[in-house]
Amino acid sequence: MSDPMRTRRGPYAKSAERRQQIVEQAYRAFATRGYHGSSLREIAAASGISLSNLQHHFATKEELLVTVLTRRDEQGHGAVSGRQGLPFREHVLAQAAANEGVPGLIALYSILSAEAVTQEHPGHAYFAERYEALREEYEAEFSTLRAQGRLRPGVEPALAATTVIALWEGVQLQWLYAPDRVDAGAALRAYLDLVIVPQADAL
């Protein structure tokens, strides 16, 4: 007697593999040509399938974009898995180091975040919410450091949060152009050391 679960797993696994293949090709397309410069037809061709087959998995380019962005978040968080207990400064530096291992991820984020500034872009809400969440998260971290006596005098947590995000994204973009000359981790370390008092000195 056949196992009905085994019978269903074959097509399901094949469908999951196909979706993953499409997402990978869309990721490459969006990271090199942006959202508006890419088409579902081109992504389907790169995936070795027809346009109708692709639309069976992703009905619209907007749906595919959301899936690619979700994958970006999963990759970014996974890169520092097991390091969540690190202090804020060390966590930022660990994430920056991990990002250098996936340059395509940085390119994707850089291109799409710039492209999505217009209200009508399908990624606009995603990036607006992401920046807001990052600012709130980092402001809370800097506020905690201030309460511990580890934030240098005159440093405002909200401004420090905005600044570290701007520095991080800007220096990563420069790193894409000149990876042998630009060290994103060193730039972030230098800024954080300007605003954060070493723990030993705060005692």
mmCIF file of C-alpha atoms in Angstrom:
data_model
loop_
_atom_site.group_PDB
_atom_site.id
_atom_site.type_symbol
_atom_site.label_atom_id
_atom_site.label_comp_id
_atom_site.label_asym_id
_atom_site.label_seq_id
_atom_site.Cartn_x
_atom_site.Cartn_y
_atom_site.Cartn_z
ATOM 1 C CA MET A 1 0.000 0.000 0.000
ATOM 2 C CA SER A 2 1.446 3.404 -0.965
ATOM 3 C CA ASP A 3 2.096 6.081 1.607
ATOM 4 C CA PRO A 4 -0.143 9.086 0.722
ATOM 5 C CA MET A 5 2.270 11.471 2.454
ATOM 6 C CA ARG A 6 5.166 10.190 0.369
ATOM 7 C CA THR A 7 3.065 10.570 -2.778
ATOM 8 C CA ARG A 8 2.335 14.209 -1.969
ATOM 9 C CA ARG A 9 5.874 15.096 -0.941
ATOM 10 C CA GLY A 10 7.345 14.686 -4.423
ATOM 11 C CA PRO A 11 5.354 17.426 -6.194
ATOM 12 C CA TYR A 12 5.488 19.629 -3.103
ATOM 13 C CA ALA A 13 9.279 19.403 -2.883
ATOM 14 C CA LYS A 14 9.580 20.076 -6.611
ATOM 15 C CA SER A 15 7.330 23.128 -6.313
ATOM 16 C CA ALA A 16 9.352 24.445 -3.357
ATOM 17 C CA GLU A 17 12.576 23.990 -5.322
ATOM 18 C CA ARG A 18 11.090 25.857 -8.277
ATOM 19 C CA ARG A 19 9.984 28.766 -6.061
ATOM 20 C CA GLN A 20 13.459 28.939 -4.539
ATOM 21 C CA GLN A 21 15.027 28.976 -8.001
ATOM 22 C CA ILE A 22 12.756 31.827 -9.093
ATOM 23 C CA VAL A 23 13.533 33.832 -5.942
ATOM 24 C CA GLU A 24 17.281 33.372 -6.503
ATOM 25 C CA GLN A 25 17.031 34.626 -10.085
ATOM 26 C CA ALA A 26 14.827 37.552 -9.021
ATOM 27 C CA TYR A 27 17.347 38.361 -6.295
ATOM 28 C CA ARG A 28 20.119 38.561 -8.904
ATOM 29 C CA ALA A 29 17.990 40.629 -11.267
ATOM 30 C CA PHE A 30 16.872 43.134 -8.614
ATOM 31 C CA ALA A 31 20.423 43.408 -7.243
ATOM 32 C CA THR A 32 21.881 44.271 -10.657
ATOM 33 C CA ARG A 33 19.096 46.115 -12.490
ATOM 34 C CA GLY A 34 16.756 47.229 -9.737
ATOM 35 C CA TYR A 35 13.045 46.521 -9.490
ATOM 36 C CA HIS A 36 11.920 48.710 -12.389
ATOM 37 C CA GLY A 37 14.759 47.520 -14.621
ATOM 38 C CA SER A 38 13.796 43.869 -14.247
ATOM 39 C CA SER A 39 10.870 41.989 -15.750
ATOM 40 C CA LEU A 40 9.085 38.767 -14.889
ATOM 41 C CA ARG A 41 9.754 37.523 -18.405
ATOM 42 C CA GLU A 42 13.520 37.967 -17.943
ATOM 43 C CA ILE A 43 13.427 36.293 -14.532
ATOM 44 C CA ALA A 44 11.417 33.389 -15.962
ATOM 45 C CA ALA A 45 13.940 32.936 -18.782
ATOM 46 C CA ALA A 46 16.835 32.971 -16.305
ATOM 47 C CA SER A 47 14.967 30.337 -14.265
ATOM 48 C CA GLY A 48 14.522 28.158 -17.353
ATOM 49 C CA ILE A 49 10.723 28.287 -17.246
ATOM 50 C CA SER A 50 7.910 30.038 -19.066
ATOM 51 C CA LEU A 51 6.329 33.278 -17.895
ATOM 52 C CA SER A 52 3.048 31.485 -17.167
ATOM 53 C CA ASN A 53 4.909 28.917 -15.071
ATOM 54 C CA LEU A 54 6.547 31.666 -13.042
ATOM 55 C CA GLN A 55 3.185 33.383 -12.534
ATOM 56 C CA HIS A 56 1.811 30.114 -11.217
ATOM 57 C CA HIS A 57 4.172 30.614 -8.252
ATOM 58 C CA PHE A 58 4.235 34.433 -8.125
ATOM 59 C CA ALA A 59 1.263 36.174 -9.681
ATOM 60 C CA THR A 60 2.880 39.624 -9.748
ATOM 61 C CA LYS A 61 6.324 41.207 -9.652
ATOM 62 C CA GLU A 62 5.276 42.955 -6.428
ATOM 63 C CA GLU A 63 4.661 39.584 -4.758
ATOM 64 C CA LEU A 64 8.049 38.351 -5.934
ATOM 65 C CA LEU A 65 9.749 41.498 -4.602
ATOM 66 C CA VAL A 66 8.255 40.979 -1.139
ATOM 67 C CA THR A 67 9.511 37.390 -1.135
ATOM 68 C CA VAL A 68 13.013 38.516 -2.141
ATOM 69 C CA LEU A 69 13.059 41.161 0.603
ATOM 70 C CA THR A 70 11.902 38.582 3.146
ATOM 71 C CA ARG A 71 14.754 36.348 2.042
ATOM 72 C CA ARG A 72 17.143 39.276 2.505
ATOM 73 C CA ASP A 73 16.019 39.651 6.107
ATOM 74 C CA GLU A 74 16.345 35.917 6.761
ATOM 75 C CA GLN A 75 19.880 35.890 5.365
ATOM 76 C CA GLY A 76 20.873 38.967 7.316
ATOM 77 C CA HIS A 77 19.593 37.628 10.634
ATOM 78 C CA GLY A 78 21.009 34.186 9.967
ATOM 79 C CA ALA A 79 24.463 35.601 9.384
ATOM 80 C CA VAL A 80 24.767 36.478 13.065
ATOM 81 C CA SER A 81 22.794 33.581 14.520
ATOM 82 C CA GLY A 82 24.077 32.634 17.948
ATOM 83 C CA ARG A 83 25.407 36.164 18.545
ATOM 84 C CA GLN A 84 22.202 37.751 19.830
ATOM 85 C CA GLY A 85 23.665 37.962 23.341
ATOM 86 C CA LEU A 86 26.493 40.219 22.215
ATOM 87 C CA PRO A 87 26.643 43.812 23.481
ATOM 88 C CA PHE A 88 25.306 46.358 20.996
ATOM 89 C CA ARG A 89 28.722 47.513 19.717
ATOM 90 C CA GLU A 90 29.966 43.971 19.138
ATOM 91 C CA HIS A 91 26.703 42.908 17.520
ATOM 92 C CA VAL A 92 26.893 45.752 14.988
ATOM 93 C CA LEU A 93 30.499 44.886 14.135
ATOM 94 C CA ALA A 94 29.678 41.173 13.825
ATOM 95 C CA GLN A 95 26.801 41.945 11.468
ATOM 96 C CA ALA A 96 28.986 44.239 9.365
ATOM 97 C CA ALA A 97 31.618 41.516 9.053
ATOM 98 C CA ALA A 98 28.964 38.949 8.108
ATOM 99 C CA ASN A 99 27.524 41.282 5.459
ATOM 100 C CA GLU A 100 30.839 41.327 3.614
ATOM 101 C CA GLY A 101 30.365 37.624 2.949
ATOM 102 C CA VAL A 102 27.218 38.340 0.920
ATOM 103 C CA PRO A 103 28.016 41.351 -1.306
ATOM 104 C CA GLY A 104 24.974 40.625 -3.462
ATOM 105 C CA LEU A 105 22.807 41.197 -0.420
ATOM 106 C CA ILE A 106 24.341 44.634 0.138
ATOM 107 C CA ALA A 107 23.881 45.501 -3.536
ATOM 108 C CA LEU A 108 20.248 44.401 -3.444
ATOM 109 C CA TYR A 109 19.508 46.492 -0.385
ATOM 110 C CA SER A 110 21.386 49.543 -1.686
ATOM 111 C CA ILE A 111 19.626 49.542 -5.050
ATOM 112 C CA LEU A 112 16.117 48.803 -3.834
ATOM 113 C CA SER A 113 16.183 51.130 -0.807
ATOM 114 C CA ALA A 114 17.161 54.045 -3.065
ATOM 115 C CA GLU A 115 14.634 53.070 -5.723
ATOM 116 C CA ALA A 116 11.815 52.732 -3.187
ATOM 117 C CA VAL A 117 11.821 56.346 -1.955
ATOM 118 C CA THR A 118 8.827 57.134 -4.171
ATOM 119 C CA GLN A 119 5.433 56.419 -2.634
ATOM 120 C CA GLU A 120 4.251 54.316 -5.578
ATOM 121 C CA HIS A 121 7.158 51.856 -5.394
ATOM 122 C CA PRO A 122 5.936 48.466 -4.053
ATOM 123 C CA GLY A 123 8.879 48.310 -1.661
ATOM 124 C CA HIS A 124 8.273 51.769 -0.167
ATOM 125 C CA ALA A 125 6.315 50.622 2.890
ATOM 126 C CA TYR A 126 8.801 47.827 3.569
ATOM 127 C CA PHE A 127 11.799 50.160 3.674
ATOM 128 C CA ALA A 128 9.987 52.933 5.543
ATOM 129 C CA GLU A 129 8.968 50.448 8.246
ATOM 130 C CA ARG A 130 12.424 48.896 8.315
ATOM 131 C CA TYR A 131 14.181 52.238 8.830
ATOM 132 C CA GLU A 132 11.703 53.184 11.543
ATOM 133 C CA ALA A 133 12.260 49.863 13.330
ATOM 134 C CA LEU A 134 16.049 50.216 13.096
ATOM 135 C CA ARG A 135 15.980 53.763 14.460
ATOM 136 C CA GLU A 136 13.804 52.684 17.391
ATOM 137 C CA GLU A 137 15.972 49.631 18.108
ATOM 138 C CA TYR A 138 19.258 51.553 18.012
ATOM 139 C CA GLU A 139 17.874 54.502 19.965
ATOM 140 C CA ALA A 140 16.845 52.069 22.715
ATOM 141 C CA GLU A 141 20.354 50.564 22.690
ATOM 142 C CA PHE A 142 22.019 53.981 22.955
ATOM 143 C CA SER A 143 19.555 54.996 25.696
ATOM 144 C CA THR A 144 20.529 51.899 27.669
ATOM 145 C CA LEU A 145 24.188 52.787 27.257
ATOM 146 C CA ARG A 146 23.475 56.315 28.500
ATOM 147 C CA ALA A 147 21.697 54.933 31.566
ATOM 148 C CA GLN A 148 24.799 52.817 32.238
ATOM 149 C CA GLY A 149 27.022 55.894 32.001
ATOM 150 C CA ARG A 150 28.567 54.601 28.788
ATOM 151 C CA LEU A 151 27.377 57.248 26.324
ATOM 152 C CA ARG A 152 29.704 60.192 25.954
ATOM 153 C CA PRO A 153 28.411 63.619 27.109
ATOM 154 C CA GLY A 154 26.363 65.478 24.517
ATOM 155 C CA VAL A 155 25.470 62.363 22.494
ATOM 156 C CA GLU A 156 21.717 62.084 21.896
ATOM 157 C CA PRO A 157 20.494 58.469 21.463
ATOM 158 C CA ALA A 158 18.051 59.323 18.649
ATOM 159 C CA LEU A 159 20.673 61.209 16.626
ATOM 160 C CA ALA A 160 23.303 58.523 17.257
ATOM 161 C CA ALA A 161 20.853 55.886 16.001
ATOM 162 C CA THR A 162 20.161 57.793 12.779
ATOM 163 C CA THR A 163 23.866 58.471 12.285
ATOM 164 C CA VAL A 164 25.041 54.890 12.691
ATOM 165 C CA ILE A 165 22.449 53.684 10.158
ATOM 166 C CA ALA A 166 23.499 56.351 7.658
ATOM 167 C CA LEU A 167 27.192 55.601 8.174
ATOM 168 C CA TRP A 168 26.663 51.853 7.890
ATOM 169 C CA GLU A 169 24.761 52.031 4.620
ATOM 170 C CA GLY A 170 27.038 54.663 3.111
ATOM 171 C CA VAL A 171 30.285 52.884 3.916
ATOM 172 C CA GLN A 172 28.905 49.553 2.678
ATOM 173 C CA LEU A 173 28.062 51.214 -0.637
ATOM 174 C CA GLN A 174 31.626 52.509 -0.886
ATOM 175 C CA TRP A 175 32.886 49.017 -0.023
ATOM 176 C CA LEU A 176 31.025 47.625 -3.040
ATOM 177 C CA TYR A 177 33.036 49.985 -5.259
ATOM 178 C CA ALA A 178 36.407 49.499 -3.565
ATOM 179 C CA PRO A 179 36.451 46.433 -1.282
ATOM 180 C CA ASP A 180 40.261 46.500 -1.143
ATOM 181 C CA ARG A 181 40.340 50.103 0.096
ATOM 182 C CA VAL A 182 37.217 50.503 2.242
ATOM 183 C CA ASP A 183 36.706 48.700 5.555
ATOM 184 C CA ALA A 184 33.100 49.048 6.686
ATOM 185 C CA GLY A 185 33.774 47.400 10.027
ATOM 186 C CA ALA A 186 36.671 49.767 10.787
ATOM 187 C CA ALA A 187 34.523 52.826 9.987
ATOM 188 C CA LEU A 188 31.710 51.618 12.233
ATOM 189 C CA ARG A 189 34.144 50.722 15.006
ATOM 190 C CA ALA A 190 35.706 54.189 14.866
ATOM 191 C CA TYR A 191 32.297 55.901 15.113
ATOM 192 C CA LEU A 192 31.034 53.694 17.930
ATOM 193 C CA ASP A 193 34.248 54.269 19.870
ATOM 194 C CA LEU A 194 33.676 58.021 19.533
ATOM 195 C CA VAL A 195 30.252 57.870 21.179
ATOM 196 C CA ILE A 196 30.465 54.854 23.504
ATOM 197 C CA VAL A 197 32.592 54.848 26.658
ATOM 198 C CA PRO A 198 34.479 51.543 27.181
ATOM 199 C CA GLN A 199 32.933 49.504 29.955
ATOM 200 C CA ALA A 200 36.079 49.574 32.082
ATOM 201 C CA ASP A 201 36.144 53.390 31.962
ATOM 202 C CA ALA A 202 32.487 53.635 32.965
ATOM 203 C CA LEU A 203 32.976 51.759 36.215
#
